[in-house]
Amino acid sequence: MESDRYKRGLDKLREIDREQGERVVASLSDIAPDFATYLIEFPFGDVYSRPGLDLKSRELATVAALTAMANAAPQLKVHIHGAMNVGASRQEILEVIIPMAVYAGGPTALNGLFAARDVFQRTRSDLVFLVVIRLVQKASSASH
Amino acid sequence: MESDRYKRGLDKLREIDREQGERVVASLSDIAPDFATYLIEFPFGDVYSRPGLDLKSRELATVAALTAMANAAPQLKVHIHGAMNVGASRQEILEVIIPMAVYAGGPTALNGLFAARDVFQRTRSDLVFLVVIRLVQKASSASH
Amino acid sequence: MESDRYKRGLDKLREIDREQGERVVASLSDIAPDFATYLIEFPFGDVYSRPGLDLKSRELATVAALTAMANAAPQLKVHIHGAMNVGASRQEILEVIIPMAVYAGGPTALNGLFAARDVFQRTRSDLVFLVVIRLVQKASSASH
Amino acid sequence: MESDRYKRGLDKLREIDREQGERVVASLSDIAPDFATYLIEFPFGDVYSRPGLDLKSRELATVAALTAMANAAPQLKVHIHGAMNVGASRQEILEVIIPMAVYAGGPTALNGLFAARDVFQRTRSDLVFLVVIRLVQKASSASH
Amino acid sequence: MESDRYKRGLDKLREIDREQGERVVASLSDIAPDFATYLIEFPFGDVYSRPGLDLKSRELATVAALTAMANAAPQLKVHIHGAMNVGASRQEILEVIIPMAVYAGGPTALNGLFAARDVFQRTRSDLVFLVVIRLVQKASSASH
Amino acid sequence: MESDRYKRGLDKLREIDREQGERVVASLSDIAPDFATYLIEFPFGDVYSRPGLDLKSRELATVAALTAMANAAPQLKVHIHGAMNVGASRQEILEVIIPMAVYAGGPTALNGLFAARDVFQRTRSDLVFLVVIRLVQKASSASH
């Protein structure tokens, strides 16, 4: 039986990044499915669902922290992507990564910028891919 | 001769936290005055003066990062105070510290909360002190 | 209304360290009572209540990790105390701190040992204090 | 001439993980053979050979610490493998990695789980490989 | 318009490692060219240009620190290469990496040594490549 | 029986900082005397006794690394003092701490500078104290 926290967490996670969220949950299904439940319940069902700060500000703070900690590159990329999904511009993302040179050092900020570039490029190709798909679908439906 | 970056940095630092900024600069005057200059020029003259993100969002991201890094308690307190000076509410500050339990662990978030409480209490006593001073001044000027 | 997780967590926390647990919860009551609830629900209600590993082994692993991370001295002391409460001997505690010299460096292990000494000494004085109290009570009740 | 510490250390390292140990020593032979000697003498000859805690508990504490530090992925995998070699079950390994979400954050525990999955899968394929080899040998010797 | 700090920084960066420096600057041109400017101005124009310590000692201290921090492998390699460019021998580089086993733990020092081996091997192949190129050029010019 | 490594380590430790070294060993005598032995044997008997780099360069690299790691303030102070004992000037010590702003962030370098100031001030008072003592002794012996 799914708890209310789980449902609320899953909704919140989908709001931030449906695809990445589902990928992480799936990746844990064979080894530690309980952990996937925790990941949805506590961070997303409890913490991200709190009132008092909008989702975009939450994600920007997370991108800053993960850049500064410099020990979780895959999760940093997930949250750069998530920040964009909830309304952060590329410029705003860069503006929380660059100051980490001040707080966590130049190499750390540099690696944060490279993570952002990876996400931006992937997002751009996804976009191109999506546009092509839609054009093909349109052409295909038009030809019928 | 002061550089433009220095002047711009000093203005920005004063906008964030005049008193704390001057205290740090003074504390370095005997051992490494050059370092005080760097601290004003690079973080405040270069980075914090960038367009593209408002000061409050910058300070909230910094509070999140310093909480998560958990290695610079005095500077975390300075920036909690700075965040309040540029418009962040206590609630907003708590809302970037609490999620660090998710990204950097419970003890780290807990110690961030204790830093916030210290700053909040100090700020509250400062306020009471200020109000008392003003009442005394008022009474004093009224009696003349 | 208290959740089941909260009740289970509070029981588990009391099993590990009743006094310290209550102190942490109380210390958060004015600033972030929600966070105290999370601290009881997720770590103690969810994680520590899992089957598959006894409490003593869990606490020893936690002491090793907090020593190695070297960023949360107060919480390290809480868990050294907790480990003793759930059956770890002083020797066993030292045997998970000392190897951190190998994994996290000598200074880190040294500071872990100093934390352990603080806890051991406090525990010893508590014990002496308790024995004295009981002798006094005995003498007192004997004299009636 | 080999010191007693070296001999004792090599025995201990072989008890934990013969193959991985020899691989690390070999990998250092061209660049810093002295360092390989230190790695055997201090961690394994001095520390792991101490009485007062069994090898399995030592390895579980090490897996917890390396997960939490999140800065040495290859060595974390070596010690997950080592823990299994000295008697830790997969479940017990997961039970020291999962709580690191509490102490070092979710991303860190997640990356620890992925490291464990890599080791478990490799171990499983090794096992399948071994079984196949033995069946082939058996069949081969039977056919003679 | 280039600042004096930029020119001085670029000169210093080229003195340490012309090729790597230009590669980093180029890699930032599309995403954050301002950050490339900061990287040249503050670290190289301000800090590395300070009197009071020779470049080789500066680079050796940097290699020690980046090894110990264990969170920026690509930049560690850049500075191992840079240390060699400003006069540090391979032996001297190993002598600042190996002691990090004492201060930051064995895995961290081990990963530092592997980074050094990568740089040494690359440098050696570059050298062989260079010698071959020159021999070919010589032979080629001799044949005319 | 003392090992050769122990004797060699104790000599080296005394060369770097007799008083601090003896204080650390004494502080461990009640809780983990074995650990004091390791601290003398491995870091000082093995690592610091290696040829290939002078003691002053070793200590400067250590000061840089401990500043950057930002998790062992007492040991940082010991090594700032040790660096001075083996010939590093105050200027040279500042010149390995200040660049850590580049690699580990401003707060970290700032806290390193404050540690240096503590040591410099203490050393200065020790010196004044010593001079006074000698003048008193001289006056005292002159008066006889």
mmCIF file of C-alpha atoms in Angstrom, chain B residues 19-143:
data_model
loop_
_atom_site.group_PDB
_atom_site.id
_atom_site.type_symbol
_atom_site.label_atom_id
_atom_site.label_comp_id
_atom_site.label_asym_id
_atom_site.label_seq_id
_atom_site.Cartn_x
_atom_site.Cartn_y
_atom_site.Cartn_z
ATOM 1 C CA GLU B 19 29.328 45.455 9.703
ATOM 2 C CA GLN B 20 30.443 41.872 9.130
ATOM 3 C CA GLY B 21 32.291 42.855 5.983
ATOM 4 C CA GLU B 22 34.254 45.538 7.753
ATOM 5 C CA ARG B 23 35.014 43.175 10.619
ATOM 6 C CA VAL B 24 36.542 40.573 8.265
ATOM 7 C CA VAL B 25 38.627 43.179 6.457
ATOM 8 C CA ALA B 26 39.862 44.590 9.798
ATOM 9 C CA SER B 27 40.685 41.105 11.085
ATOM 10 C CA LEU B 28 43.055 40.573 8.149
ATOM 11 C CA SER B 29 44.816 43.944 8.320
ATOM 12 C CA ASP B 30 47.735 42.700 10.398
ATOM 13 C CA ILE B 31 48.344 39.340 8.757
ATOM 14 C CA ALA B 32 47.264 39.463 5.113
ATOM 15 C CA PRO B 33 45.778 42.782 3.978
ATOM 16 C CA ASP B 34 46.159 41.650 0.342
ATOM 17 C CA PHE B 35 43.766 38.832 1.072
ATOM 18 C CA ALA B 36 41.145 41.295 2.304
ATOM 19 C CA THR B 37 41.516 43.088 -1.013
ATOM 20 C CA TYR B 38 40.994 39.825 -2.920
ATOM 21 C CA LEU B 39 37.918 39.037 -0.791
ATOM 22 C CA ILE B 40 36.352 42.326 -1.779
ATOM 23 C CA GLU B 41 37.444 42.343 -5.426
ATOM 24 C CA PHE B 42 36.739 38.809 -6.620
ATOM 25 C CA PRO B 43 33.650 37.619 -4.694
ATOM 26 C CA PHE B 44 31.924 40.990 -4.349
ATOM 27 C CA GLY B 45 33.392 43.128 -7.150
ATOM 28 C CA ASP B 46 33.294 40.373 -9.782
ATOM 29 C CA VAL B 47 30.866 37.618 -8.804
ATOM 30 C CA TYR B 48 28.119 39.176 -6.665
ATOM 31 C CA SER B 49 27.990 42.159 -9.030
ATOM 32 C CA ARG B 50 27.038 40.005 -11.994
ATOM 33 C CA PRO B 51 23.591 40.532 -13.481
ATOM 34 C CA GLY B 52 21.267 37.568 -14.042
ATOM 35 C CA LEU B 53 20.278 36.699 -10.485
ATOM 36 C CA ASP B 54 19.025 38.851 -7.621
ATOM 37 C CA LEU B 55 21.060 39.203 -4.411
ATOM 38 C CA LYS B 56 18.544 37.340 -2.260
ATOM 39 C CA SER B 57 18.676 34.253 -4.490
ATOM 40 C CA ARG B 58 22.490 34.459 -4.489
ATOM 41 C CA GLU B 59 22.621 34.558 -0.702
ATOM 42 C CA LEU B 60 20.120 31.705 -0.321
ATOM 43 C CA ALA B 61 22.222 29.544 -2.657
ATOM 44 C CA THR B 62 25.315 30.440 -0.620
ATOM 45 C CA VAL B 63 23.612 29.514 2.666
ATOM 46 C CA ALA B 64 22.645 26.133 1.159
ATOM 47 C CA ALA B 65 26.194 25.495 -0.085
ATOM 48 C CA LEU B 66 27.965 26.526 3.141
ATOM 49 C CA THR B 67 25.539 24.381 5.164
ATOM 50 C CA ALA B 68 26.222 21.399 2.895
ATOM 51 C CA MET B 69 30.019 21.837 2.910
ATOM 52 C CA ALA B 70 29.932 21.921 6.727
ATOM 53 C CA ASN B 71 33.463 23.236 6.993
ATOM 54 C CA ALA B 72 33.107 26.977 7.558
ATOM 55 C CA ALA B 73 30.715 27.701 10.432
ATOM 56 C CA PRO B 74 31.688 31.376 10.940
ATOM 57 C CA GLN B 75 31.180 32.198 7.268
ATOM 58 C CA LEU B 76 27.846 30.343 7.210
ATOM 59 C CA LYS B 77 26.633 32.654 9.986
ATOM 60 C CA VAL B 78 27.852 35.734 8.118
ATOM 61 C CA HIS B 79 25.837 34.687 5.059
ATOM 62 C CA ILE B 80 22.703 33.777 7.023
ATOM 63 C CA HIS B 81 22.877 37.328 8.370
ATOM 64 C CA GLY B 82 23.616 38.684 4.883
ATOM 65 C CA ALA B 83 20.663 36.803 3.389
ATOM 66 C CA MET B 84 18.364 38.449 5.931
ATOM 67 C CA ASN B 85 19.863 41.857 5.127
ATOM 68 C CA VAL B 86 19.032 41.514 1.438
ATOM 69 C CA GLY B 87 15.453 40.435 2.053
ATOM 70 C CA ALA B 88 15.304 36.733 2.887
ATOM 71 C CA SER B 89 12.846 35.823 5.626
ATOM 72 C CA ARG B 90 13.736 33.422 8.437
ATOM 73 C CA GLN B 91 11.384 30.921 6.853
ATOM 74 C CA GLU B 92 13.204 31.116 3.502
ATOM 75 C CA ILE B 93 16.548 30.586 5.209
ATOM 76 C CA LEU B 94 15.254 27.503 7.017
ATOM 77 C CA GLU B 95 13.847 26.249 3.703
ATOM 78 C CA VAL B 96 17.326 26.123 2.117
ATOM 79 C CA ILE B 97 19.003 24.661 5.224
ATOM 80 C CA ILE B 98 16.501 21.854 5.963
ATOM 81 C CA PRO B 99 16.787 20.195 2.499
ATOM 82 C CA MET B 100 20.542 19.829 3.054
ATOM 83 C CA ALA B 101 19.555 16.836 5.234
ATOM 84 C CA VAL B 102 18.710 15.223 1.900
ATOM 85 C CA TYR B 103 21.916 16.186 0.101
ATOM 86 C CA ALA B 104 24.569 16.360 2.819
ATOM 87 C CA GLY B 105 23.057 14.392 5.692
ATOM 88 C CA GLY B 106 21.130 15.031 8.872
ATOM 89 C CA PRO B 107 24.015 16.151 11.140
ATOM 90 C CA THR B 108 25.067 18.737 8.568
ATOM 91 C CA ALA B 109 21.546 20.184 8.290
ATOM 92 C CA LEU B 110 21.187 20.105 12.069
ATOM 93 C CA ASN B 111 24.380 22.114 12.524
ATOM 94 C CA GLY B 112 23.134 24.545 9.858
ATOM 95 C CA LEU B 113 19.908 25.006 11.836
ATOM 96 C CA PHE B 114 21.883 25.683 15.021
ATOM 97 C CA ALA B 115 23.933 28.319 13.136
ATOM 98 C CA ALA B 116 20.670 29.925 11.973
ATOM 99 C CA ARG B 117 19.297 29.950 15.507
ATOM 100 C CA ASP B 118 22.436 31.710 16.741
ATOM 101 C CA VAL B 119 22.061 34.390 14.081
ATOM 102 C CA PHE B 120 18.300 34.764 14.636
ATOM 103 C CA GLN B 121 18.785 35.158 18.404
ATOM 104 C CA ARG B 122 21.611 37.656 17.991
ATOM 105 C CA THR B 123 19.534 39.609 15.493
ATOM 106 C CA ARG B 124 16.586 39.578 17.878
ATOM 107 C CA SER B 125 18.694 40.915 20.785
ATOM 108 C CA ASP B 126 20.171 43.569 18.470
ATOM 109 C CA LEU B 127 16.623 44.565 17.629
ATOM 110 C CA VAL B 128 15.516 44.742 21.250
ATOM 111 C CA PHE B 129 18.663 46.740 22.025
ATOM 112 C CA LEU B 130 17.919 49.120 19.150
ATOM 113 C CA VAL B 131 14.310 49.601 20.208
ATOM 114 C CA VAL B 132 15.390 50.329 23.808
ATOM 115 C CA ILE B 133 18.026 52.809 22.608
ATOM 116 C CA ARG B 134 15.443 54.623 20.479
ATOM 117 C CA LEU B 135 12.919 54.733 23.311
ATOM 118 C CA VAL B 136 15.596 56.171 25.601
ATOM 119 C CA GLN B 137 16.570 58.733 22.949
ATOM 120 C CA LYS B 138 12.926 59.647 22.436
ATOM 121 C CA ALA B 139 12.304 59.976 26.177
ATOM 122 C CA SER B 140 15.520 61.925 26.497
ATOM 123 C CA SER B 141 14.644 64.345 23.657
ATOM 124 C CA ALA B 142 11.046 64.631 24.942
ATOM 125 C CA SER B 143 12.299 65.676 28.362
#
